[in-house]
Tab-separated table of C-alpha atoms and ligand atoms in Angstrom:
chain	number	residue	atom	x	y	z
A	670	MET	CA	-19.678	-16.990	-36.763
A	671	ASN	CA	-19.783	-18.203	-33.090
A	672	SER	CA	-20.628	-16.554	-30.826
A	673	ILE	CA	-18.126	-14.597	-28.543
A	674	ASN	CA	-18.487	-13.065	-25.292
A	675	PHE	CA	-16.289	-9.896	-25.228
A	676	GLN	CA	-17.233	-8.838	-21.946
A	677	LYS	CA	-16.511	-12.582	-20.271
A	678	GLU	CA	-13.526	-12.948	-22.461
A	679	PHE	CA	-11.670	-9.436	-21.692
A	680	THR	CA	-12.281	-8.744	-18.077
A	681	LEU	CA	-10.048	-9.150	-15.527
A	682	LYS	CA	-11.085	-12.346	-13.213
A	683	GLN	CA	-8.600	-11.479	-10.406
A	684	GLY	CA	-8.380	-8.415	-8.601
A	685	LEU	CA	-5.622	-5.909	-8.908
A	686	LEU	CA	-2.880	-5.658	-6.115
A	687	PHE	CA	-1.751	-2.017	-5.300
A	688	VAL	CA	0.712	-0.991	-3.454
A	689	VAL	CA	1.034	2.804	-1.949
A	690	SER	CA	4.460	3.796	-0.583
A	691	GLY	CA	5.889	7.445	0.460
A	692	PRO	CA	6.951	9.324	3.527
A	693	SER	CA	5.608	9.109	6.750
A	694	GLY	CA	3.344	12.553	6.593
A	695	ALA	CA	2.343	12.326	3.069
A	696	GLY	CA	-0.885	11.592	3.681
A	697	LYS	CA	-1.341	7.830	2.163
A	698	SER	CA	-3.568	6.795	4.841
A	699	LEU	CA	-6.003	8.854	4.996
A	700	MET	CA	-5.830	8.591	0.722
A	701	CYS	CA	-6.290	5.155	0.845
A	702	GLN	CA	-9.040	5.077	3.529
A	703	GLU	CA	-11.175	7.492	1.544
A	704	TYR	CA	-10.678	5.258	-1.783
A	705	ILE	CA	-12.208	2.291	0.077
A	706	LYS	CA	-15.216	4.311	1.802
A	707	LYS	CA	-15.939	5.042	-2.000
A	708	ASN	CA	-14.372	1.381	-3.193
A	709	PRO	CA	-15.935	-1.148	-0.376
A	710	LYS	CA	-15.405	-4.286	-2.386
A	711	THR	CA	-11.375	-3.271	-2.726
A	712	LEU	CA	-9.353	-4.501	0.558
A	713	LEU	CA	-7.221	-2.091	2.507
A	714	SER	CA	-4.799	-4.691	4.062
A	715	ILE	CA	-4.188	-4.592	7.791
A	716	SER	CA	-0.396	-5.172	8.467
A	717	GLU	CA	0.960	-6.401	11.490
A	718	THR	CA	3.437	-4.231	13.410
A	719	THR	CA	5.713	-4.189	16.667
A	720	ARG	CA	5.536	-0.600	16.677
A	721	LYS	CA	3.442	0.699	19.896
A	722	PRO	CA	-0.223	2.250	19.043
A	723	ARG	CA	-0.260	5.816	18.568
A	724	LYS	CA	-2.948	7.282	20.808
A	725	ASN	CA	-5.746	7.596	18.290
A	726	GLU	CA	-5.250	3.868	16.562
A	727	ILE	CA	-7.020	0.929	17.252
A	728	ASN	CA	-5.726	-2.673	17.216
A	729	GLY	CA	-7.478	-4.366	14.585
A	730	ARG	CA	-7.971	-1.196	12.662
A	731	GLU	CA	-4.909	0.959	11.612
A	732	TYR	CA	-2.535	-2.420	12.393
A	733	TYR	CA	-2.451	-5.390	14.621
A	734	PHE	CA	0.075	-4.451	17.265
A	735	ILE	CA	2.190	-7.760	18.017
A	736	ASP	CA	5.433	-8.525	20.251
A	737	GLU	CA	8.740	-9.008	18.662
A	738	GLU	CA	8.592	-12.478	19.427
A	739	LEU	CA	5.613	-13.500	17.859
A	740	PHE	CA	6.870	-11.142	14.488
A	741	SER	CA	9.963	-13.550	14.689
A	742	LYS	CA	7.966	-16.567	15.008
A	743	ARG	CA	5.693	-15.686	12.051
A	744	VAL	CA	8.567	-14.584	9.522
A	745	ASN	CA	9.778	-18.085	10.677
A	746	GLU	CA	6.367	-19.752	9.515
A	747	ASP	CA	6.351	-17.544	6.198
A	748	TYR	CA	3.235	-16.424	7.452
A	749	TYR	CA	3.917	-12.383	5.640
A	750	LEU	CA	3.463	-11.871	1.964
A	751	GLU	CA	6.016	-9.250	2.862
A	752	TYR	CA	7.814	-7.856	6.059
A	753	ALA	CA	10.555	-4.951	6.821
A	754	GLY	CA	12.065	-3.150	9.768
A	755	LYS	CA	11.591	0.490	9.963
A	756	PHE	CA	12.084	3.224	12.830
A	757	GLN	CA	13.080	0.523	14.900
A	758	ASN	CA	10.116	-1.180	14.446
A	759	HIS	CA	8.804	-4.539	12.574
A	760	TYR	CA	5.926	-4.419	9.924
A	761	GLY	CA	4.505	-6.859	7.815
A	762	THR	CA	1.600	-7.489	5.311
A	763	PRO	CA	-0.462	-11.310	6.378
A	764	LYS	CA	-0.230	-13.084	3.191
A	765	LYS	CA	-3.795	-15.424	3.396
A	766	PRO	CA	-6.080	-12.447	3.488
A	767	ILE	CA	-4.369	-10.943	0.495
A	768	THR	CA	-4.336	-13.912	-1.789
A	769	GLN	CA	-8.057	-14.835	-0.815
A	770	ALA	CA	-9.432	-11.545	-1.757
A	771	LEU	CA	-7.298	-11.137	-5.115
A	772	LYS	CA	-8.693	-14.861	-6.075
A	773	GLU	CA	-12.316	-13.709	-5.597
A	774	GLY	CA	-11.904	-10.381	-8.305
A	775	ARG	CA	-11.108	-7.678	-5.246
A	776	ASP	CA	-8.667	-5.080	-5.447
A	777	VAL	CA	-6.285	-5.089	-2.458
A	778	ILE	CA	-4.135	-1.593	-1.358
A	779	LEU	CA	-0.928	-2.325	0.830
A	780	GLU	CA	0.030	0.363	2.344
A	781	ILE	CA	3.842	-0.452	2.810
A	782	GLU	CA	7.173	1.237	2.525
A	783	PRO	CA	9.289	0.516	-0.257
A	784	GLN	CA	11.887	-2.553	0.891
A	785	GLY	CA	8.799	-4.487	1.108
A	786	ALA	CA	7.262	-3.132	-2.143
A	787	ALA	CA	10.342	-4.589	-3.998
A	788	GLN	CA	9.652	-7.832	-2.159
A	789	VAL	CA	5.402	-7.857	-3.584
A	790	ARG	CA	6.993	-6.837	-6.936
A	791	LYS	CA	9.426	-9.834	-6.634
A	792	ALA	CA	6.259	-12.126	-5.959
A	793	PHE	CA	3.965	-10.080	-7.938
A	794	PRO	CA	5.250	-8.410	-11.012
A	795	SER	CA	1.612	-7.379	-11.747
A	796	VAL	CA	1.789	-5.592	-8.630
A	797	ILE	CA	1.000	-1.964	-9.626
A	798	SER	CA	2.994	0.595	-7.279
A	799	ILE	CA	2.137	3.857	-6.761
A	800	PHE	CA	4.258	6.912	-5.038
A	801	VAL	CA	2.434	9.380	-2.871
A	802	LEU	CA	4.419	12.674	-2.146
A	803	PRO	CA	3.487	16.123	-0.745
A	804	ILE	CA	3.945	19.104	-2.649
A	805	SER	CA	7.087	20.245	-1.140
A	806	THR	CA	9.073	19.165	1.966
A	807	ASN	CA	7.984	22.252	3.959
A	808	GLU	CA	4.167	20.810	3.893
A	809	LEU	CA	5.363	17.405	4.921
A	810	ILE	CA	7.115	18.957	8.059
A	811	LYS	CA	4.407	20.873	8.616
A	812	GLN	CA	2.417	17.508	8.593
A	813	ILE	CA	4.082	15.562	10.334
A	814	LYS	CA	4.638	17.821	13.467
A	815	GLY	CA	0.865	19.011	13.147
A	816	ARG	CA	-0.390	15.594	13.903
A	817	LYS	CA	1.215	15.531	17.256
A	818	THR	CA	1.871	11.980	17.385
A	819	GLU	CA	5.467	11.495	17.387
A	820	THR	CA	8.147	12.628	19.758
A	821	GLU	CA	10.956	14.968	18.546
A	822	GLU	CA	13.338	12.109	17.890
A	823	GLN	CA	10.982	10.147	15.930
A	824	ILE	CA	9.780	12.950	13.936
A	825	ASN	CA	13.736	13.278	13.093
A	826	LEU	CA	13.993	9.937	12.245
A	827	ARG	CA	11.189	10.235	9.845
A	828	LEU	CA	12.516	12.933	7.966
A	829	SER	CA	16.080	11.522	7.694
A	830	ASP	CA	14.505	8.565	6.299
A	831	LEU	CA	12.992	10.944	3.281
A	832	GLN	CA	15.700	10.967	0.843
A	833	LYS	CA	16.169	7.359	0.865
A	834	GLU	CA	12.739	6.919	0.410
A	835	ILE	CA	12.623	9.551	-2.395
A	836	GLU	CA	15.477	7.489	-4.478
A	837	GLN	CA	13.045	4.221	-4.635
A	838	ILE	CA	10.444	6.347	-6.935
A	839	ARG	CA	12.070	4.772	-10.013
A	840	PHE	CA	10.745	1.648	-9.430
A	841	TYR	CA	7.413	3.187	-9.114
A	842	ASP	CA	4.642	2.759	-11.881
A	843	TYR	CA	2.647	6.130	-10.934
A	844	ILE	CA	3.385	9.250	-8.326
A	845	ILE	CA	0.739	10.866	-7.032
A	846	ILE	CA	0.864	14.429	-5.882
A	847	ASN	CA	-1.584	14.689	-2.875
A	848	ARG	CA	-2.264	18.116	-2.076
A	849	PHE	CA	-3.433	18.525	1.522
A	850	GLY	CA	-6.953	19.755	1.358
A	851	HIS	CA	-7.311	18.117	-2.118
A	852	LEU	CA	-8.377	14.806	-0.812
A	853	LYS	CA	-10.818	13.935	-3.500
A	854	GLU	CA	-8.303	15.133	-5.965
A	855	SER	CA	-5.873	12.282	-4.870
A	856	VAL	CA	-8.950	9.769	-4.383
A	857	LYS	CA	-9.725	10.345	-8.281
A	858	LEU	CA	-6.708	10.090	-9.413
A	859	LEU	CA	-6.438	6.184	-7.577
A	860	GLU	CA	-9.663	5.535	-9.147
A	861	ASP	CA	-7.967	6.825	-12.693
A	862	ILE	CA	-5.518	4.266	-12.213
A	863	ALA	CA	-7.599	1.267	-11.264
A	864	GLN	CA	-9.504	1.854	-14.427
A	865	SER	CA	-6.706	2.321	-16.818
A	866	GLU	CA	-5.052	-0.765	-15.518
A	867	ARG	CA	-8.429	-2.799	-15.732
A	868	CYS	CA	-8.473	-1.514	-19.471
A	869	SER	CA	-4.743	-2.498	-20.130
A	870	VAL	CA	-4.285	-5.251	-23.068
A	871	LYS	CA	-0.903	-6.096	-21.546
A	872	ARG	CA	-2.669	-7.169	-17.949
A	873	ILE	CA	-5.696	-8.713	-19.851
A	874	LEU	CA	-3.646	-10.982	-21.747
A	875	LYS	CA	-1.468	-12.174	-19.430
A	876	GLN	CA	-4.100	-12.784	-16.730
A	877	LYS	CA	-5.717	-14.928	-19.910
A	878	GLU	CA	-2.146	-16.568	-20.137
A	879	GLY	CA	-2.405	-17.613	-16.299
A	880	LYS	CA	0.717	-15.215	-16.013
A	881	ASN	CA	-0.811	-12.596	-13.390
A	882	GLU	CA	1.143	-13.365	-10.434
B	672	LIG	P1	3.808	3.964	10.855
B	672	LIG	O1	4.653	3.494	11.573
B	672	LIG	O2	3.997	5.765	10.481
B	672	LIG	O3	2.107	3.623	10.864
B	672	LIG	O4	4.150	3.727	9.339
B	672	LIG	C1	5.806	3.547	9.113
B	672	LIG	C2	6.204	3.054	7.685
B	672	LIG	O5	5.701	1.431	7.695
B	672	LIG	C3	4.862	3.479	6.593
B	672	LIG	O6	5.983	3.638	5.314
B	672	LIG	C4	4.276	2.417	6.227
B	672	LIG	O7	3.592	2.764	4.733
B	672	LIG	C5	4.804	1.413	6.125
B	672	LIG	N1	4.246	0.129	6.464
B	672	LIG	C6	3.221	0.292	7.571
B	672	LIG	N2	2.604	-1.362	7.641
B	672	LIG	C7	3.942	-2.090	6.404
B	672	LIG	C8	4.006	-3.555	6.218
B	672	LIG	O8	3.174	-4.468	6.203
B	672	LIG	N3	4.938	-3.853	5.398
B	672	LIG	C9	5.861	-2.426	5.499
B	672	LIG	N4	7.234	-2.986	4.369
B	672	LIG	N5	5.926	-1.322	5.728
B	672	LIG	C10	4.592	-1.303	6.049
């Protein structure tokens, strides 16, 4: 019998692409940052936005903060993997770092809202999409108000968007209920999802057939 290296044969060569969405204040950023700390090979994509930085944000860390003119130029140049307008601002994911990392076998996380997630699903049907929710709306309101980074008007805008976002859950693969104060639990769930996706026969065979886009 010919020698076969099963490990080589049945291991994903490309990285996994994750989309993480959820209402503002659900704690998804913290969860993703904590995940990256534990899994430093994974790339957490840094989006570009026309939103003004909050007082604790640094250009190049949370976002690249750019103006509307540059944003439109980038849209026309097909620079973004996806982009969306949200809360009177624009947000976009630069395409190159993502495709490069996936090719190198690194996993990638995009923390983006549902309109963007839908565009990514079209471009990469193999994307794994995760919706993060807090335990309750009361918890969510407490979190948004507690972080004191938005005006009352901005808070109301974010809360009024909640119902619309929740209606999008059916398009996602997984839900993580993020219990505040139990960050480790949520990160562990994300790790478990990643592990099981790496063992998915469907996924492995699709990639072998070159259908992983
Ligand atoms: P925030 O202004 O609170 O940082 O983000 C507002 C919303 O925009 C969040 O739901 C966040 O996930 C989403 N977002 C951030 N970056 C991107 C992006 O590049 N594309 C899309 N579609 N949404 C993004």
